[in-house]
């Protein structure tokens, strides 16, 4: 039982187990952090419109579309701009 090789082997296995447990806890903590970041982004992010534009860009795009519609309506009614 007190063979030095056996003691070294047991100590190495215990040390390996400690390292593995620490790494697994760190991995689970990192995954939990990333999940929280994704949840925060989903809650705070406004819905996107086509093309992946965010809220500010969406307003500009909508204003641009309204301007185009106004011009097309003017052309259709025969009014020069």
Backbone as CSV, one residue per row, in Angstrom:
resi,resn,N_x,N_y,N_z,CA_x,CA_y,CA_z,C_x,C_y,C_z
1,UNK,0.812,-1.192,0.000,0.000,0.000,0.000,0.857,1.258,0.000
2,UNK,1.966,1.259,0.634,2.787,2.445,0.726,3.873,2.482,-0.347
3,UNK,3.638,1.777,-1.433,4.577,1.795,-2.556,4.607,3.209,-3.134
4,UNK,5.787,3.806,-3.323,5.867,5.188,-3.814,5.230,5.366,-5.194
5,UNK,5.307,4.359,-6.025,4.700,4.453,-7.355,3.180,4.564,-7.236
6,UNK,2.602,3.778,-6.332,1.153,3.808,-6.118,0.712,5.167,-5.577
7,UNK,1.446,5.716,-4.651,1.133,7.018,-4.055,1.222,8.115,-5.127
8,UNK,2.247,8.054,-5.959,2.403,9.044,-7.022,1.266,8.928,-8.036
9,UNK,0.882,7.706,-8.375,-0.208,7.494,-9.327,-1.532,8.036,-8.783
10,UNK,-1.810,7.758,-7.525,-3.046,8.251,-6.906,-3.031,9.769,-6.838
11,UNK,-1.916,10.351,-6.461,-1.808,11.810,-6.387,-1.977,12.432,-7.766
12,UNK,-1.419,11.807,-8.787,-1.565,12.317,-10.149,-3.023,12.252,-10.595
13,UNK,-3.703,11.145,-10.285,-5.120,11.023,-10.645,-5.977,12.048,-9.909
14,UNK,-5.698,12.260,-8.640,-6.453,13.257,-7.874,-6.190,14.647,-8.441
15,UNK,-4.949,14.943,-8.754,-4.624,16.241,-9.351,-5.298,16.424,-10.697
16,UNK,-5.302,15.370,-11.501,-5.977,15.429,-12.801,-7.469,15.661,-12.636
17,UNK,-8.066,14.992,-11.665,-9.500,15.176,-11.408,-9.803,16.613,-10.980
18,UNK,-8.956,17.191,-10.159,-9.152,18.575,-9.720,-9.085,19.515,-10.912
19,UNK,-8.109,19.317,-11.795,-7.968,20.166,-12.979,-9.172,20.008,-13.893
20,UNK,-9.622,18.771,-14.113,-10.770,18.527,-14.984,-12.025,19.177,-14.417
21,UNK,-12.253,19.042,-13.124,-13.437,19.653,-12.501,-13.370,21.173,-12.619
22,UNK,-12.207,21.740,-12.396,-12.062,23.197,-12.512,-12.318,23.658,-13.939
23,UNK,-11.796,22.933,-14.912,-12.032,23.297,-16.310,-13.508,23.167,-16.689
24,UNK,-14.158,22.124,-16.221,-15.580,21.955,-16.522,-16.428,23.066,-15.893
25,UNK,-16.099,23.444,-14.676,-16.837,24.542,-14.036,-16.617,25.848,-14.785
26,UNK,-15.399,26.070,-15.218,-15.108,27.261,-16.013,-15.856,27.256,-17.335
27,UNK,-15.916,26.110,-17.984,-16.632,25.973,-19.254,-18.118,26.256,-19.073
28,UNK,-18.707,25.677,-18.021,-20.131,25.919,-17.757,-20.387,27.390,-17.409
29,UNK,-19.489,27.995,-16.691,-19.623,29.419,-16.382,-19.540,30.271,-17.629
30,UNK,-18.630,29.925,-18.535,-18.497,30.671,-19.783,-19.754,30.521,-20.636
31,UNK,-20.289,29.296,-20.706,-21.533,29.082,-21.454,-22.688,29.878,-20.854
32,UNK,-22.780,29.915,-19.540,-23.839,30.692,-18.884,-23.684,32.173,-19.197
33,UNK,-22.446,32.664,-19.207,-22.196,34.070,-19.546,-22.661,34.368,-20.966
34,UNK,-22.319,33.515,-21.913,-22.718,33.726,-23.303,-24.235,33.658,-23.458
35,UNK,-24.893,32.755,-22.731,-26.355,32.684,-22.784,-26.983,33.973,-22.272
36,UNK,-26.432,34.514,-21.176,-26.951,35.778,-20.646,-26.735,36.919,-21.632
37,UNK,-25.573,36.947,-22.301,-25.315,37.987,-23.300,-26.307,37.890,-24.446
38,UNK,-26.582,36.676,-24.909,-27.540,36.500,-25.997,-28.943,36.914,-25.572
39,UNK,-29.343,36.563,-24.364,-30.666,36.950,-23.868,-30.778,38.469,-23.768
40,UNK,-29.717,39.122,-23.278,-29.738,40.579,-23.151,-29.860,41.226,-24.525
41,UNK,-29.160,40.687,-25.514,-29.240,41.233,-26.869,-30.635,41.043,-27.444
42,UNK,-31.238,39.878,-27.187,-32.588,39.625,-27.718,-33.609,40.563,-27.095
43,UNK,-33.453,40.865,-25.801,-34.422,41.738,-25.128,-34.266,43.193,-25.529
44,UNK,-33.040,43.656,-25.743,-32.795,45.074,-26.005,-32.775,45.417,-27.481
45,UNK,-32.694,44.449,-28.327,-32.561,44.719,-29.748,-33.939,44.835,-30.384
46,UNK,-34.126,45.851,-31.151,-35.393,46.040,-31.850,-35.469,45.068,-33.020
47,UNK,-36.673,44.760,-33.444,-36.800,43.851,-34.583,-36.149,44.438,-35.831
48,UNK,-35.565,43.584,-36.603,-34.882,44.036,-37.812,-35.837,43.994,-38.995
49,UNK,-35.551,44.835,-39.987,-36.322,44.789,-41.218,-35.481,44.107,-42.272
50,UNK,-36.010,43.974,-43.449,-35.290,43.238,-44.485,-33.930,43.874,-44.745
51,UNK,-32.961,43.037,-44.977,-31.609,43.516,-45.173,-30.823,43.621,-43.881
52,UNK,-31.461,43.342,-42.738,-30.760,43.345,-41.468,-30.515,44.724,-40.889
53,UNK,-31.272,45.717,-41.311,-31.060,47.075,-40.807,-31.634,47.213,-39.403
54,UNK,-30.951,47.938,-38.577,-31.425,48.183,-37.213,-32.414,49.347,-37.228
55,UNK,-32.838,49.809,-36.065,-33.902,50.806,-35.954,-33.558,52.108,-36.673
56,UNK,-32.380,52.660,-36.433,-32.007,53.930,-37.071,-31.972,53.816,-38.579
57,UNK,-31.366,52.756,-39.066,-31.291,52.539,-40.504,-32.679,52.255,-41.069
58,UNK,-33.541,51.621,-40.277,-34.898,51.319,-40.729,-35.682,52.607,-40.968
59,UNK,-35.510,53.574,-40.084,-36.206,54.848,-40.259,-35.743,55.559,-41.519
60,UNK,-34.443,55.523,-41.777,-33.912,56.144,-42.991,-34.452,55.429,-44.217
61,UNK,-34.477,54.099,-44.158,-34.969,53.322,-45.292,-36.453,53.591,-45.540
62,UNK,-37.240,53.700,-44.487,-38.674,53.986,-44.640,-38.872,55.385,-45.223
63,UNK,-38.092,56.352,-44.755,-38.191,57.706,-45.297,-37.824,57.714,-46.774
64,UNK,-36.810,56.951,-47.145,-36.402,56.855,-48.548,-37.508,56.219,-49.390
65,UNK,-38.133,55.192,-48.880,-39.230,54.546,-49.611,-40.420,55.485,-49.769
66,UNK,-40.726,56.254,-48.720,-41.825,57.220,-48.823,-41.519,58.269,-49.894
67,UNK,-40.280,58.729,-49.943,-39.884,59.708,-50.957,-40.016,59.123,-52.357
68,UNK,-39.610,57.886,-52.532,-39.743,57.241,-53.846,-41.200,57.101,-54.250
69,UNK,-42.049,56.726,-53.284,-43.479,56.597,-53.577,-44.056,57.939,-53.978
70,UNK,-43.669,58.999,-53.270,-44.159,60.333,-53.598,-43.757,60.716,-55.024
71,UNK,-42.511,60.433,-55.397,-42.049,60.742,-56.754,-42.785,59.924,-57.802
72,UNK,-43.005,58.638,-57.507,-43.727,57.796,-58.474,-45.181,58.253,-58.627
73,UNK,-45.811,58.671,-57.534,-47.176,59.182,-57.603,-47.217,60.468,-58.429
74,UNK,-46.203,61.316,-58.259,-46.143,62.560,-59.026,-45.959,62.262,-60.507
75,UNK,-45.122,61.285,-60.838,-44.917,60.908,-62.237,-46.198,60.341,-62.813
76,UNK,-46.893,59.510,-62.023,-48.133,58.893,-62.499,-49.218,59.928,-62.729
77,UNK,-49.232,61.000,-61.963,-50.264,62.016,-62.142,-49.849,63.077,-63.161
78,UNK,-48.632,62.979,-63.678,-48.182,63.890,-64.713,-47.591,65.169,-64.207
79,UNK,-47.222,65.270,-62.959,-46.654,66.471,-62.371,-45.141,66.399,-62.485
80,UNK,-44.521,67.494,-62.967,-43.063,67.549,-63.011,-42.516,67.963,-61.655
81,UNK,-41.433,67.317,-61.242,-40.813,67.653,-59.955,-39.731,68.653,-60.110
